[in-house]
Tab-separated table of C-alpha atoms in Angstrom:
chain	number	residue	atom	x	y	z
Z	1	UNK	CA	0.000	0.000	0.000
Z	2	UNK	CA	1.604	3.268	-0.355
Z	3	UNK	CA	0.404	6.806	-0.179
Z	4	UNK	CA	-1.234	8.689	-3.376
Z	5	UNK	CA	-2.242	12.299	-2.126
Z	6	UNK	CA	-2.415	13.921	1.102
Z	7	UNK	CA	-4.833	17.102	1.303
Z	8	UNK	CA	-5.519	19.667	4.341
Z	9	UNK	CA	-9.550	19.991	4.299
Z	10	UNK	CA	-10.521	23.444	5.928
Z	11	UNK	CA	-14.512	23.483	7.696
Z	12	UNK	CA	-15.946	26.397	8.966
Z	13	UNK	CA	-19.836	26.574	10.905
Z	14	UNK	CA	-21.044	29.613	11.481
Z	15	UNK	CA	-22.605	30.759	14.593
Z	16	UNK	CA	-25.787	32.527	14.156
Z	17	UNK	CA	-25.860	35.989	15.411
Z	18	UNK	CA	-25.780	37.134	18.905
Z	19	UNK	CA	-25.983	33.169	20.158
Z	20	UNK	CA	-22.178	32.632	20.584
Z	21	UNK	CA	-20.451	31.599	23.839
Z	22	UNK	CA	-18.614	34.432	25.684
Z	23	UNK	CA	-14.936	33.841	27.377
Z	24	UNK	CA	-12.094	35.498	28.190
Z	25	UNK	CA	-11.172	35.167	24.084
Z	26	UNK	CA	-13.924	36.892	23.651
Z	27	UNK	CA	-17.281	36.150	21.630
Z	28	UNK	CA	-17.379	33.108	19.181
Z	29	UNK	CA	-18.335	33.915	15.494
Z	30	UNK	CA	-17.688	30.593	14.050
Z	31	UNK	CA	-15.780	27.446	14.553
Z	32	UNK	CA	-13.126	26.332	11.828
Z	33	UNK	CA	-11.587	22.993	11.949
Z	34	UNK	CA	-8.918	21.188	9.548
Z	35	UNK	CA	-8.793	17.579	8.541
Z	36	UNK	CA	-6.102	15.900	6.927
Z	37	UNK	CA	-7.106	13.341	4.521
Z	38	UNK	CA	-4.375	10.816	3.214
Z	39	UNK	CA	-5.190	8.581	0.168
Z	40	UNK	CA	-3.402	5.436	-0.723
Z	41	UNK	CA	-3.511	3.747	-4.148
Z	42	UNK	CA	-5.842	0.592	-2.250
Z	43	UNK	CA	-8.494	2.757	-1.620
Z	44	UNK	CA	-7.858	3.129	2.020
Z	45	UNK	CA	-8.281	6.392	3.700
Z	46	UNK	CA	-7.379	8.008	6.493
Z	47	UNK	CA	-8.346	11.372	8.394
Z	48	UNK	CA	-6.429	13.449	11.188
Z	49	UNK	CA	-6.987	16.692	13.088
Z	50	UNK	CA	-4.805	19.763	12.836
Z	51	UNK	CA	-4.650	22.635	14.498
Z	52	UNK	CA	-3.254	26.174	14.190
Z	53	UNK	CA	-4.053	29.120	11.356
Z	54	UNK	CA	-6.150	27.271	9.174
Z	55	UNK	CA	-4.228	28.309	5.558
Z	56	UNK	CA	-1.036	27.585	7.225
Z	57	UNK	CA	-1.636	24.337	8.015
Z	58	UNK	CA	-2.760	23.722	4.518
Z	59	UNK	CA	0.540	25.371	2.658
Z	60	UNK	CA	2.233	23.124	5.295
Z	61	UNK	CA	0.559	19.578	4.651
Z	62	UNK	CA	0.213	19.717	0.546
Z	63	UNK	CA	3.091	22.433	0.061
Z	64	UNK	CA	5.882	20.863	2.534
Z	65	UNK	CA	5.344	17.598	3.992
Z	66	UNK	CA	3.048	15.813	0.784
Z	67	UNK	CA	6.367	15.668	-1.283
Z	68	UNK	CA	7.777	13.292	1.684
Z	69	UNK	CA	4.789	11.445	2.159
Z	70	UNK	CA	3.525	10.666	-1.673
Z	71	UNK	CA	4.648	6.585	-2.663
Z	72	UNK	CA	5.611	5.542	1.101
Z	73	UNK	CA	3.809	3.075	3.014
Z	74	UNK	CA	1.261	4.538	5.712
Z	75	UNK	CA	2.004	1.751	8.070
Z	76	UNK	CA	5.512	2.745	8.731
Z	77	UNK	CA	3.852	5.514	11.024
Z	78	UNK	CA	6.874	5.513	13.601
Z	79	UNK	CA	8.962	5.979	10.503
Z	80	UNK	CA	6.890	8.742	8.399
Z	81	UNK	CA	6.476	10.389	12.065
Z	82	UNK	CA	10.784	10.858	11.958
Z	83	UNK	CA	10.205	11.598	8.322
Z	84	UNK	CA	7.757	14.520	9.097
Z	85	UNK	CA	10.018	16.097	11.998
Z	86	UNK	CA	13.346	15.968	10.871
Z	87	UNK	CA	12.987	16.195	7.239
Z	88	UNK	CA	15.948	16.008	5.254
Z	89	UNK	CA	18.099	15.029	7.486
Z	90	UNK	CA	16.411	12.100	8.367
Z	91	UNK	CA	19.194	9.907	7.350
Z	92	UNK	CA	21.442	11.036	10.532
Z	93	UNK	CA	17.897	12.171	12.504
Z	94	UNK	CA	17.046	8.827	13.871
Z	95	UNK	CA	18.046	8.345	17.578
Z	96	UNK	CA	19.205	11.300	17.424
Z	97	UNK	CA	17.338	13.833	17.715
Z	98	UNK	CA	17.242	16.173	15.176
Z	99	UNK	CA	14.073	18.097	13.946
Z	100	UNK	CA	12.937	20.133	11.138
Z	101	UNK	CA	14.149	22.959	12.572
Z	102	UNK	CA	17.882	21.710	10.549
Z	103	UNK	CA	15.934	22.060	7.452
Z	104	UNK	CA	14.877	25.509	8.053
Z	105	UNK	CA	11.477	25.231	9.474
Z	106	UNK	CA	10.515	25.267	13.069
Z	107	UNK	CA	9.712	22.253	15.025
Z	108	UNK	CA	6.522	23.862	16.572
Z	109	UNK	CA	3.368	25.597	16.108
Z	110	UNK	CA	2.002	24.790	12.872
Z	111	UNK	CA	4.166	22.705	11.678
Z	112	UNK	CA	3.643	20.264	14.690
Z	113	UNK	CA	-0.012	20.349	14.070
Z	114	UNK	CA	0.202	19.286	10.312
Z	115	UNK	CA	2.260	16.812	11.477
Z	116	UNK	CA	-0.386	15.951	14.095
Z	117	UNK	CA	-3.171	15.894	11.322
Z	118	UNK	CA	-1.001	13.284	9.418
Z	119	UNK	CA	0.227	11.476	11.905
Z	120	UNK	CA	-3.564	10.364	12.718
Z	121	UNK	CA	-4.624	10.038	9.374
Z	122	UNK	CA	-2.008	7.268	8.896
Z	123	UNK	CA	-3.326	5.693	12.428
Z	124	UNK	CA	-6.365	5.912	10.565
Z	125	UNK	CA	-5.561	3.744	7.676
Z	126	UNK	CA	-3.476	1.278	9.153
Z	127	UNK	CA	-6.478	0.513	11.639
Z	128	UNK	CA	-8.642	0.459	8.856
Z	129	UNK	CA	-6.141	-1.962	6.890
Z	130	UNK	CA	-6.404	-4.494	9.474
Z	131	UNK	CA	-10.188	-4.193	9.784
Z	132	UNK	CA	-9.627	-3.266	13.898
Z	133	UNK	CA	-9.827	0.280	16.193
Z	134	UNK	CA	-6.700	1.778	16.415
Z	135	UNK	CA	-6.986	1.241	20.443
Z	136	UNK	CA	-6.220	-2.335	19.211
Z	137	UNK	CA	-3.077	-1.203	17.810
Z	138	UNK	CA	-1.866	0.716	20.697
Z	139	UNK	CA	-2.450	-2.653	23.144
Z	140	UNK	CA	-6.022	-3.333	23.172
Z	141	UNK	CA	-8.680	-2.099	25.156
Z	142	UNK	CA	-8.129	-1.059	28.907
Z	143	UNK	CA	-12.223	0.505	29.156
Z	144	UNK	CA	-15.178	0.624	26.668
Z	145	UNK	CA	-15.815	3.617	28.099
Z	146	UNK	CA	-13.912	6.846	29.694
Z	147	UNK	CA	-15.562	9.073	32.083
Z	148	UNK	CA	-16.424	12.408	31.481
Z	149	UNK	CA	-16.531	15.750	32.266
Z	150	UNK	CA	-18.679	19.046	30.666
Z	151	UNK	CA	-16.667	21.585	29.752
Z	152	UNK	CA	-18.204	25.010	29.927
Z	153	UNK	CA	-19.634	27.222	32.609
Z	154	UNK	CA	-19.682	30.640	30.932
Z	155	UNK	CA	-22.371	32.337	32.508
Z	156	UNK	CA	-21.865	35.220	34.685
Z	157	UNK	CA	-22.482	35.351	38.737
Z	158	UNK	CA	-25.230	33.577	40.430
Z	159	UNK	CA	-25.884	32.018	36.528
Z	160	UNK	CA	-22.812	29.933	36.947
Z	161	UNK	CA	-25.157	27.557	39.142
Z	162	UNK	CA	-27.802	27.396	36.889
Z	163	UNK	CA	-25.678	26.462	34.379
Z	164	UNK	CA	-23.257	23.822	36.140
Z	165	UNK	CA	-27.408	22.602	37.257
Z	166	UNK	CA	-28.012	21.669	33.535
Z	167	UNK	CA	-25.255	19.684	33.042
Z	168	UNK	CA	-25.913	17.780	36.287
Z	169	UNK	CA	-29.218	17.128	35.549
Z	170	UNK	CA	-28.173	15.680	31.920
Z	171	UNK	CA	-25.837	13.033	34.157
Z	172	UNK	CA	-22.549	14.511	34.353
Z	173	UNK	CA	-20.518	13.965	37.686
Z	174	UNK	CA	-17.914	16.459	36.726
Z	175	UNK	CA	-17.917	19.636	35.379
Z	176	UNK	CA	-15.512	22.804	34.321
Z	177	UNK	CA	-16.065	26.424	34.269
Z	178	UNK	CA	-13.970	29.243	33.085
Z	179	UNK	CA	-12.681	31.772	35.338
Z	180	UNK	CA	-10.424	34.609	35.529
Z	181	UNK	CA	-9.593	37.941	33.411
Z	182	UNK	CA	-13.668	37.305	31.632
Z	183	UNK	CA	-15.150	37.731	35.351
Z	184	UNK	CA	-13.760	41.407	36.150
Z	185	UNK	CA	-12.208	40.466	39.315
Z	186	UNK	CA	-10.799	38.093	41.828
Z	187	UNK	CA	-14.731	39.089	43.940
Z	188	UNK	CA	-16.520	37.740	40.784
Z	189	UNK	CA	-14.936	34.581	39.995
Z	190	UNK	CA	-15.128	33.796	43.659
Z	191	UNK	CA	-19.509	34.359	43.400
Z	192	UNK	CA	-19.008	31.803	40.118
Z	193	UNK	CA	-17.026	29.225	42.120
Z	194	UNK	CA	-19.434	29.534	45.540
Z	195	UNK	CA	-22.576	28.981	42.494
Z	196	UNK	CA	-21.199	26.234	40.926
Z	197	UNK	CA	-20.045	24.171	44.176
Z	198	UNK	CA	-23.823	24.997	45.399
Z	199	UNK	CA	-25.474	23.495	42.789
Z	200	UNK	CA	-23.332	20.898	41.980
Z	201	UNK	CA	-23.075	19.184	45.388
Z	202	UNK	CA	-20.419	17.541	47.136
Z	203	UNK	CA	-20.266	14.186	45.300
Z	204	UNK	CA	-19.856	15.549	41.595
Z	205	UNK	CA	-15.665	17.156	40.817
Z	206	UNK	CA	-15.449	21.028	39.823
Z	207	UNK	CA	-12.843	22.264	37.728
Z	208	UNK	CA	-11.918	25.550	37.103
Z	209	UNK	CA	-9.808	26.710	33.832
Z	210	UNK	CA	-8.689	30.609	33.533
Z	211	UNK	CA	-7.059	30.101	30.441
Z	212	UNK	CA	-3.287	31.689	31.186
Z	213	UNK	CA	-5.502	34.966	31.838
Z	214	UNK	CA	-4.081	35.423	35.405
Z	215	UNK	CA	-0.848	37.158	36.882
Z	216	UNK	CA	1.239	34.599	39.030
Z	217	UNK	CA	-0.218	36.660	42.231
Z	218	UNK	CA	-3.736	36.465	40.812
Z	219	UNK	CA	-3.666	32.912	40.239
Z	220	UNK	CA	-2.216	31.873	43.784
Z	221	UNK	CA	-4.695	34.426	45.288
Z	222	UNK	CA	-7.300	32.073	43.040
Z	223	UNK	CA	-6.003	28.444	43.916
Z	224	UNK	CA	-5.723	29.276	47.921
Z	225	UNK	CA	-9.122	31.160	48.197
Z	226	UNK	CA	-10.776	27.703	46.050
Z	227	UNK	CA	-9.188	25.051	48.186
Z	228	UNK	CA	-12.449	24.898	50.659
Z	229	UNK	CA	-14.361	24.121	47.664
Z	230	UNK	CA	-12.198	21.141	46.636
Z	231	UNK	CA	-11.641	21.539	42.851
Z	232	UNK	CA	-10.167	18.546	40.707
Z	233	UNK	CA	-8.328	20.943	39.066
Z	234	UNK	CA	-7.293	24.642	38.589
Z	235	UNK	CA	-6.224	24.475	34.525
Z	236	UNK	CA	-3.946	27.361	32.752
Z	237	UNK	CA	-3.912	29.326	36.128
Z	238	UNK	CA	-1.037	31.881	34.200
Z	239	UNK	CA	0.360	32.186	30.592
Z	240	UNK	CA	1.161	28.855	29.177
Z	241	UNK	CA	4.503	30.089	28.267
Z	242	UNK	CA	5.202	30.613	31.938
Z	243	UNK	CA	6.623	27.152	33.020
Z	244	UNK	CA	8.075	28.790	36.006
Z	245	UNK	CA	5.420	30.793	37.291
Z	246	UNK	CA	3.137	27.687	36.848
Z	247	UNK	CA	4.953	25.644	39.112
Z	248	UNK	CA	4.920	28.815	41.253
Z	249	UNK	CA	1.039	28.482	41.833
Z	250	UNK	CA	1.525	24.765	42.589
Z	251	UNK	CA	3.519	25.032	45.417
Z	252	UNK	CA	1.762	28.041	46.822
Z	253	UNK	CA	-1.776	25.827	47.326
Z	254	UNK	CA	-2.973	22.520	47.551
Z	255	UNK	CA	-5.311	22.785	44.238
Z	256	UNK	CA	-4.125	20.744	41.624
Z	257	UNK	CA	-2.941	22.521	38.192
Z	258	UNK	CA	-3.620	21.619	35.247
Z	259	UNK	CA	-2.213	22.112	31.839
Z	260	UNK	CA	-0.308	21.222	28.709
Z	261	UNK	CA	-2.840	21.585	25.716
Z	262	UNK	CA	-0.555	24.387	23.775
Z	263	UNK	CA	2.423	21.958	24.223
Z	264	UNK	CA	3.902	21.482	20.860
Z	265	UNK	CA	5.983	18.160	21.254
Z	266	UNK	CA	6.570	16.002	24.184
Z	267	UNK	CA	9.558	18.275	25.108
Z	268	UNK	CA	7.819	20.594	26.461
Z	269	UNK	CA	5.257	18.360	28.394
Z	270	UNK	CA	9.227	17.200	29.741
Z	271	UNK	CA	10.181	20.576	30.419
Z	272	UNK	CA	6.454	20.820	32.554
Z	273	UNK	CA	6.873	17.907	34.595
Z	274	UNK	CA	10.691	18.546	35.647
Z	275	UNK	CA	9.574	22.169	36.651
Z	276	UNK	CA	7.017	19.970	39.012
Z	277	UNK	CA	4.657	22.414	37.674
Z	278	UNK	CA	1.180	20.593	36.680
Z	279	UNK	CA	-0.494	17.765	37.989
Z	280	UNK	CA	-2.717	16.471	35.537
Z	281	UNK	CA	-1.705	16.627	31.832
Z	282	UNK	CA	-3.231	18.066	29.055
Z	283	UNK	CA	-1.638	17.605	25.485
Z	284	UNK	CA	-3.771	18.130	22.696
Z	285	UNK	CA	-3.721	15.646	20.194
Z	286	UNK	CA	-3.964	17.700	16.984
Z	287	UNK	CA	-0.880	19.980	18.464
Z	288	UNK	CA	1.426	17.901	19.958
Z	289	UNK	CA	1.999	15.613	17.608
Z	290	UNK	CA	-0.451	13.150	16.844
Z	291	UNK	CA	-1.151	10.256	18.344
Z	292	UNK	CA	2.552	8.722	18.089
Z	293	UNK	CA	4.028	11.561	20.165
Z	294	UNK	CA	0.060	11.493	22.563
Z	295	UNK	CA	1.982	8.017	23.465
Z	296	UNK	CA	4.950	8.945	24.578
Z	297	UNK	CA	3.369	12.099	26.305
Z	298	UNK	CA	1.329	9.082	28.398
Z	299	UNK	CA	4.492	6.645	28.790
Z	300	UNK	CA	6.470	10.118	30.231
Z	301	UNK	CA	3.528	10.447	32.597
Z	302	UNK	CA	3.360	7.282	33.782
Z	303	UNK	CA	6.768	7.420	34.873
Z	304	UNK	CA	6.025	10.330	37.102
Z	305	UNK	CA	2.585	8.963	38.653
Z	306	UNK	CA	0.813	11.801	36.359
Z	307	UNK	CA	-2.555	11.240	35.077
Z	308	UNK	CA	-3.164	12.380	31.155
Z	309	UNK	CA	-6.500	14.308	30.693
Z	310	UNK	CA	-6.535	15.480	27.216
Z	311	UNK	CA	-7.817	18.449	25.528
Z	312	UNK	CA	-10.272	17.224	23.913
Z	313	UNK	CA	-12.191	20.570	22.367
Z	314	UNK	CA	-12.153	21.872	18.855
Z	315	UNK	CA	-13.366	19.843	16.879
Z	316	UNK	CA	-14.715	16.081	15.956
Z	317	UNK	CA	-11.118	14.486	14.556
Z	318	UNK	CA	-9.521	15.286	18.153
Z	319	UNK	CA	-12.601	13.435	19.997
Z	320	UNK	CA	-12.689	10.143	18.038
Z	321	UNK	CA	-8.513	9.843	18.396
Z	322	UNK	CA	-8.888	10.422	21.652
Z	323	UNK	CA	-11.466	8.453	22.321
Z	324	UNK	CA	-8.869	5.987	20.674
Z	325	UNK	CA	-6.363	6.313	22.992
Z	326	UNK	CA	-8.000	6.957	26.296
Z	327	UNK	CA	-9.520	2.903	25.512
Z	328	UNK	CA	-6.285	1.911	25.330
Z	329	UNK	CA	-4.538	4.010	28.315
Z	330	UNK	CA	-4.147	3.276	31.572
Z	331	UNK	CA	-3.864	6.653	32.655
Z	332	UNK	CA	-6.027	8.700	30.870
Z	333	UNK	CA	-8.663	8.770	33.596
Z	334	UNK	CA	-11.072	11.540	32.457
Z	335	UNK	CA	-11.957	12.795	28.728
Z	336	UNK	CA	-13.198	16.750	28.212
Z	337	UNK	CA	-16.145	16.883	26.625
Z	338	UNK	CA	-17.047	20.356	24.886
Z	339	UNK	CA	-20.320	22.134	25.846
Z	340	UNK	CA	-20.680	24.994	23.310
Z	341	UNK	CA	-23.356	25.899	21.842
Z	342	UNK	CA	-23.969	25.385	18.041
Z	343	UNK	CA	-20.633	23.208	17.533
Z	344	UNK	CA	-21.389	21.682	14.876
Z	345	UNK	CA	-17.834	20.534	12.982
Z	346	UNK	CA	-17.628	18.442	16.989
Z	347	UNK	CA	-21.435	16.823	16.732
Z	348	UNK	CA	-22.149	16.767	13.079
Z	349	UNK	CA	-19.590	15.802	10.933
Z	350	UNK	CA	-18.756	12.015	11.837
Z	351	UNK	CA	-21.146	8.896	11.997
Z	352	UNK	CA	-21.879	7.157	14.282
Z	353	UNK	CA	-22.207	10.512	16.425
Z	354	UNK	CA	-20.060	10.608	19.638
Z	355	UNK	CA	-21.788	8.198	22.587
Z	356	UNK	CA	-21.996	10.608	25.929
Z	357	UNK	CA	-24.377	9.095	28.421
Z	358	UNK	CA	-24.336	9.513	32.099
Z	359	UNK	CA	-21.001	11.066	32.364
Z	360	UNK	CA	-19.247	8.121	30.710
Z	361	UNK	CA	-18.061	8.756	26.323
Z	362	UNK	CA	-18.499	4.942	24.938
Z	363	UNK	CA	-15.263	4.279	22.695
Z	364	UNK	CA	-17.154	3.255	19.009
Z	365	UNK	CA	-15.477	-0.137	18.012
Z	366	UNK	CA	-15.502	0.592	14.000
Z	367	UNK	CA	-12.067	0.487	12.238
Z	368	UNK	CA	-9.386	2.861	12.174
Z	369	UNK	CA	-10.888	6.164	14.297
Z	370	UNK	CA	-14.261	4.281	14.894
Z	371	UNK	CA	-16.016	7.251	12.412
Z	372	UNK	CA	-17.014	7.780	9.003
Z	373	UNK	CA	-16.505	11.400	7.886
Z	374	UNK	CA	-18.874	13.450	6.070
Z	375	UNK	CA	-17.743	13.354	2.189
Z	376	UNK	CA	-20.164	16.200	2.298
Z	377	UNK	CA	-18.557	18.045	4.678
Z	378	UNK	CA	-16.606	20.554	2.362
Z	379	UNK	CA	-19.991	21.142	0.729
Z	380	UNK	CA	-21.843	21.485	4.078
Z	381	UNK	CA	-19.140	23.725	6.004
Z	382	UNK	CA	-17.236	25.396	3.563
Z	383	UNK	CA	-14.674	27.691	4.636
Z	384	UNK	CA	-15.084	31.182	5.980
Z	385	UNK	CA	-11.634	33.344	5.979
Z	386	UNK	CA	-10.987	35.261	9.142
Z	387	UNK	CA	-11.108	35.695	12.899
Z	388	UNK	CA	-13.145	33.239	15.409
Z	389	UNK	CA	-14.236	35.670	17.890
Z	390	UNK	CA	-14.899	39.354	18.588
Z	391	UNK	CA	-11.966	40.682	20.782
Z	392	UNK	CA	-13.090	40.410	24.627
């Protein structure tokens, strides 16, 4: 089997006026998502999430990385994975070390997440080769079925209860909420927290994401003033760039810190853990690498007693491959799953549609992902140049 084309497919669903979600990015205008769609000359196919600037991406996959790709063998995925990263010096690369950054072009942003699209796709097709889930290729199933948490909580003050309510009632047993530079001040997140705790009782886990929006004294103000409420998880408490400030707001309090979904590679998950800055992880899969480099963000975890929680937001590509490897992971306890309204390229665009019943997501059994994707999907969402949200 070898490789025939590889293509970036760009989506964009529009959100209708004046109903999009409000955070600390501001207000949502649409949702864009890129799938990478390899084609081999047996008819297999394969499809991957990227993501980053969605015309990037796309000059990245079919202008840079299709050239390597075109007449190999998708099933050499540890091998097309090298190929991707190091690029022409993958002769002396191998064990070595090297990245693309020799050959001019930088081993991060969006070149990591075409690489993550791809990397995916071929997981994709080499599942679908052998007529079995991926999670079969990665060791076989460890669950059916991953619990899971709603991620949302945007409403403002007492509303925060209300809200967290809803997603209680609907069978969740955890849920997230955003906090920080979107509620004004340190008074108003702290009338948000008290809400949600209220209504969501004692026996279901709160966590709290702020989305780097916080100072370093902000954010320890935050995670001391929560710890009475007993929160999972406080995720992105300061800038992700801040490794050292991060681990800063973990040894001020006892509320665990989350983080890790802007991570490019598993170097800087590395660079996380040795700072003894987070303890849950959060790589995403269409960032960091794909699912290749997803495992050996897990296997570095496991060596350091770290659980893996995975973003799992943007779009419907990242949910089935996680879904993928959470089955097949010992310690991926929890799986996000995204509560914005009028998502449609996360609900709409695979079959079967993603299982979420009584806080557990069921791990489809199909080959490959366990999805179809839309052929229609082009035609359905087509692409809408420019920016995602209002500023805040």
């Amino acid at each position: 089997m070898k490789i025939t084309d590889v293509k970036a497919i760009l989506l964009s669903s529009v959100v209708p006026p004046n109903q999009g979600m409000r955070s600390d990015a501001g207000k949502t205008l649409k949702w864009d998502a890129i799938i990478v769609r390899v084609e081999t000359d047996e008819g297999i196919t394969g499809h991957g999430p990227a993501l980053g600037t969605p015309l990037a991406v796309k000059d990245i996959v079919e202008g840079r990385l299709k050239p390597g790709l075109v007449g190999e063998d998708p099933t050499r995925i540890e091998y097309l994975w090298e190929k991707m990263y190091s690029g022409t010096r993958l002769s002396i690369s191998l064990n070595k070390g090297y990245s693309v950054a020799a050959a001019g072009m930088n081993p991060s942003g969006e070149v990591m997440c075409a690489i993550s699209g791809v990397d995916v796709a071929l997981w994709d097709i080499a599942g679908r080769a052998l007529g079995v889930p991926v999670y079969k290729l990665l060791g076989g199933l460890v669950r059916d079925r991953i619990p899971a948490y709603a991620s949302g909580g945007w409403a403002l003050g007492e509303a925060a209860g209300d809200e967290v309510a809803g997603y209680v009632a609907t069978g969740y047993r955890a849920v997230k909420m955003h906090v920080g530079a979107q509620d004004g001040s340190f008074n108003d997140s702290m009338v948000r927290v008290r809400a949600m705790r209220r209504a969501a009782g004692a026996d279901v886990d709160i966590m709290l994401d702020s989305h780097g929006s916080l100072t370093v004294a902000e954010a320890i103000k935050l995670a001391k003033a929560v710890e009475e409420y007993d929160i999972k998880w406080l995720e992105e408490p300061v800038s992700s760039s801040d490794r050292t400030g991060t681990a800063e707001v973990r040894a001020a309090s006892s509320t665990p810190i989350a983080g890790g979904e802007r991570e490019y590679s598993r170097y800087g998950i590395r660079e996380l853990i040795e700072a003894r800055a987070l303890d849950y992880l959060q790589p995403d899969v269409a960032v960091c690498g794909g699912i290749t480099e997803m495992r050996r963000i897990c296997a570095m975890g496991a060596a350091y007693n770290l659980p893996v929680a995975p973003h799992n937001w943007s779009q419907a590509g990242i949910f089935a491959a996680n879904l993928q490897l959470a089955a097949a992971t010992p310690n991926v306890p929890i799986l996000e799953v995204c509560q914005a309204p009028h998502h449609e390229l996360y609900w709409d665009i695979t079959s079967p549609r993603f299982r979420v019943e009584e806080s557990w997501a069921y791990v489809p059994d199909g080959p490959g992902l366990g999805v179809e994707f839309d052929p229609e999907m082009e035609r359905r969402f087509p692409y809408v140049p420019g920016p995602t949200q209002t500023q805040f």
